Amino acid sequence: MGTKFLGMRFGKGRVNVHLKKLGIHDEEEQYANIEEMLDAFYRAITDAAVLKADPNSLMVDTRRVLLENDLPARKLWKDEIHPRKKGFRMIAEHIREDAKAKDLWRL
């Protein structure tokens, strides 16, 4: 058994199982809710005073890195929360490039 989300089958499920308990069963509506939660979290973090106060802080938007055609690329995800090795590598490369562009990459 498992959880199916956006056409992907996962083990026990972590997020959409809670959305179903709230009566949200449509996959597109679930995805829209998850997207809004991530966007709200991003807005809260980017508005944080620490990011504005410290010029060496770096906030990198990785929300779209593992998407294909505006949906999660199935081959890059282990489950509904964790990327596969290749997905983590893509995120790390994205962060590195952003840090280099802001002259914060010192390795």
PDB file of C-alpha atoms in Angstrom:
ATOM      1  CA  MET A   1       0.000   0.000   0.000  1.00  0.00           C
ATOM      2  CA  GLY A   2       1.086   3.591  -0.162  1.00  0.00           C
ATOM      3  CA  THR A   3       0.108   7.077  -1.058  1.00  0.00           C
ATOM      4  CA  LYS A   4      -0.339   8.369  -4.583  1.00  0.00           C
ATOM      5  CA  PHE A   5       0.328  12.039  -5.131  1.00  0.00           C
ATOM      6  CA  LEU A   6       0.545  13.816  -8.500  1.00  0.00           C
ATOM      7  CA  GLY A   7       0.868  10.440 -10.147  1.00  0.00           C
ATOM      8  CA  MET A   8       3.756   9.396  -7.892  1.00  0.00           C
ATOM      9  CA  ARG A   9       3.434   6.495  -5.462  1.00  0.00           C
ATOM     10  CA  PHE A  10       5.024   6.994  -2.049  1.00  0.00           C
ATOM     11  CA  GLY A  11       5.455   4.864   1.044  1.00  0.00           C
ATOM     12  CA  LYS A  12       3.339   6.046   3.941  1.00  0.00           C
ATOM     13  CA  GLY A  13       2.844   9.597   2.732  1.00  0.00           C
ATOM     14  CA  ARG A  14       3.568  12.611   4.876  1.00  0.00           C
ATOM     15  CA  VAL A  15       1.778  15.653   3.562  1.00  0.00           C
ATOM     16  CA  ASN A  16      -1.209  14.672   1.483  1.00  0.00           C
ATOM     17  CA  VAL A  17      -2.481  12.244   4.134  1.00  0.00           C
ATOM     18  CA  HIS A  18      -3.119  15.292   6.331  1.00  0.00           C
ATOM     19  CA  LEU A  19      -4.756  17.178   3.473  1.00  0.00           C
ATOM     20  CA  LYS A  20      -7.091  14.216   2.954  1.00  0.00           C
ATOM     21  CA  LYS A  21      -8.033  14.351   6.637  1.00  0.00           C
ATOM     22  CA  LEU A  22      -9.018  17.971   6.002  1.00  0.00           C
ATOM     23  CA  GLY A  23     -11.268  16.832   3.153  1.00  0.00           C
ATOM     24  CA  ILE A  24      -8.907  17.786   0.314  1.00  0.00           C
ATOM     25  CA  HIS A  25      -8.838  14.710  -1.936  1.00  0.00           C
ATOM     26  CA  ASP A  26      -8.270  16.223  -5.384  1.00  0.00           C
ATOM     27  CA  GLU A  27      -4.571  15.935  -6.344  1.00  0.00           C
ATOM     28  CA  GLU A  28      -4.473  19.306  -8.096  1.00  0.00           C
ATOM     29  CA  GLU A  29      -6.041  21.001  -5.083  1.00  0.00           C
ATOM     30  CA  GLN A  30      -3.572  19.216  -2.789  1.00  0.00           C
ATOM     31  CA  TYR A  31      -0.669  20.419  -4.926  1.00  0.00           C
ATOM     32  CA  ALA A  32      -2.035  23.983  -4.937  1.00  0.00           C
ATOM     33  CA  ASN A  33      -2.263  23.883  -1.131  1.00  0.00           C
ATOM     34  CA  ILE A  34       1.276  22.558  -0.762  1.00  0.00           C
ATOM     35  CA  GLU A  35       2.555  25.181  -3.195  1.00  0.00           C
ATOM     36  CA  GLU A  36       0.863  27.938  -1.185  1.00  0.00           C
ATOM     37  CA  MET A  37       2.318  26.590   2.079  1.00  0.00           C
ATOM     38  CA  LEU A  38       5.825  26.640   0.582  1.00  0.00           C
ATOM     39  CA  ASP A  39       5.275  30.121  -0.861  1.00  0.00           C
ATOM     40  CA  ALA A  40       4.034  31.431   2.509  1.00  0.00           C
ATOM     41  CA  PHE A  41       7.073  29.909   4.246  1.00  0.00           C
ATOM     42  CA  TYR A  42       9.359  31.511   1.642  1.00  0.00           C
ATOM     43  CA  ARG A  43       7.718  34.917   2.119  1.00  0.00           C
ATOM     44  CA  ALA A  44       8.092  34.658   5.897  1.00  0.00           C
ATOM     45  CA  ILE A  45      11.771  33.784   5.624  1.00  0.00           C
ATOM     46  CA  THR A  46      12.612  36.447   3.053  1.00  0.00           C
ATOM     47  CA  ASP A  47      10.901  39.063   5.202  1.00  0.00           C
ATOM     48  CA  ALA A  48      13.006  38.050   8.208  1.00  0.00           C
ATOM     49  CA  ALA A  49      15.050  40.878   9.659  1.00  0.00           C
ATOM     50  CA  VAL A  50      18.189  38.735   9.877  1.00  0.00           C
ATOM     51  CA  LEU A  51      18.360  38.417   6.094  1.00  0.00           C
ATOM     52  CA  LYS A  52      18.097  42.161   5.717  1.00  0.00           C
ATOM     53  CA  ALA A  53      20.559  42.942   8.523  1.00  0.00           C
ATOM     54  CA  ASP A  54      23.424  40.623   7.524  1.00  0.00           C
ATOM     55  CA  PRO A  55      24.952  41.205   4.077  1.00  0.00           C
ATOM     56  CA  ASN A  56      26.557  37.748   4.246  1.00  0.00           C
ATOM     57  CA  SER A  57      23.260  35.930   4.648  1.00  0.00           C
ATOM     58  CA  LEU A  58      22.003  34.116   1.604  1.00  0.00           C
ATOM     59  CA  MET A  59      18.459  33.067   0.810  1.00  0.00           C
ATOM     60  CA  VAL A  60      18.220  30.948  -2.310  1.00  0.00           C
ATOM     61  CA  ASP A  61      14.864  30.197  -3.875  1.00  0.00           C
ATOM     62  CA  THR A  62      14.939  26.505  -4.814  1.00  0.00           C
ATOM     63  CA  ARG A  63      11.186  26.005  -5.141  1.00  0.00           C
ATOM     64  CA  ARG A  64      11.273  25.538  -8.919  1.00  0.00           C
ATOM     65  CA  VAL A  65      14.570  23.670  -9.313  1.00  0.00           C
ATOM     66  CA  LEU A  66      13.053  20.180  -9.407  1.00  0.00           C
ATOM     67  CA  LEU A  67      10.061  20.961 -11.613  1.00  0.00           C
ATOM     68  CA  GLU A  68       9.360  19.928 -15.192  1.00  0.00           C
ATOM     69  CA  ASN A  69       6.439  21.650 -16.908  1.00  0.00           C
ATOM     70  CA  ASP A  70       5.520  23.286 -13.576  1.00  0.00           C
ATOM     71  CA  LEU A  71       5.098  19.919 -11.816  1.00  0.00           C
ATOM     72  CA  PRO A  72       7.526  17.915  -9.662  1.00  0.00           C
ATOM     73  CA  ALA A  73       9.880  15.875 -11.855  1.00  0.00           C
ATOM     74  CA  ARG A  74       9.102  12.346 -10.656  1.00  0.00           C
ATOM     75  CA  LYS A  75      12.586  11.029 -11.405  1.00  0.00           C
ATOM     76  CA  LEU A  76      14.122  13.612  -9.036  1.00  0.00           C
ATOM     77  CA  TRP A  77      11.997  12.794  -5.973  1.00  0.00           C
ATOM     78  CA  LYS A  78      12.381   9.892  -3.529  1.00  0.00           C
ATOM     79  CA  ASP A  79       9.097  10.724  -1.826  1.00  0.00           C
ATOM     80  CA  GLU A  80       6.813  13.724  -1.468  1.00  0.00           C
ATOM     81  CA  ILE A  81       9.366  15.579   0.686  1.00  0.00           C
ATOM     82  CA  HIS A  82      12.852  14.267  -0.119  1.00  0.00           C
ATOM     83  CA  PRO A  83      14.681  14.557  -3.433  1.00  0.00           C
ATOM     84  CA  ARG A  84      16.782  11.740  -4.836  1.00  0.00           C
ATOM     85  CA  LYS A  85      20.565  12.092  -5.024  1.00  0.00           C
ATOM     86  CA  LYS A  86      20.388  13.819  -8.423  1.00  0.00           C
ATOM     87  CA  GLY A  87      17.751  16.223  -7.087  1.00  0.00           C
ATOM     88  CA  PHE A  88      19.914  17.151  -4.098  1.00  0.00           C
ATOM     89  CA  ARG A  89      22.841  17.701  -6.476  1.00  0.00           C
ATOM     90  CA  MET A  90      20.741  20.032  -8.640  1.00  0.00           C
ATOM     91  CA  ILE A  91      19.658  22.006  -5.566  1.00  0.00           C
ATOM     92  CA  ALA A  92      23.269  22.258  -4.341  1.00  0.00           C
ATOM     93  CA  GLU A  93      24.421  23.480  -7.763  1.00  0.00           C
ATOM     94  CA  HIS A  94      21.645  26.072  -7.798  1.00  0.00           C
ATOM     95  CA  ILE A  95      22.679  27.328  -4.342  1.00  0.00           C
ATOM     96  CA  ARG A  96      26.350  27.424  -5.348  1.00  0.00           C
ATOM     97  CA  GLU A  97      25.632  29.448  -8.493  1.00  0.00           C
ATOM     98  CA  ASP A  98      23.496  31.932  -6.556  1.00  0.00           C
ATOM     99  CA  ALA A  99      26.199  32.285  -3.892  1.00  0.00           C
ATOM    100  CA  LYS A 100      28.859  32.836  -6.571  1.00  0.00           C
ATOM    101  CA  ALA A 101      26.707  35.475  -8.263  1.00  0.00           C
ATOM    102  CA  LYS A 102      26.486  37.341  -4.949  1.00  0.00           C
ATOM    103  CA  ASP A 103      30.220  36.864  -4.264  1.00  0.00           C
ATOM    104  CA  LEU A 104      29.498  34.715  -1.214  1.00  0.00           C
ATOM    105  CA  TRP A 105      31.124  31.487  -2.456  1.00  0.00           C
ATOM    106  CA  ARG A 106      34.510  31.189  -0.800  1.00  0.00           C
ATOM    107  CA  LEU A 107      35.389  27.500  -1.271  1.00  0.00           C
TER     108      LEU A 107
END
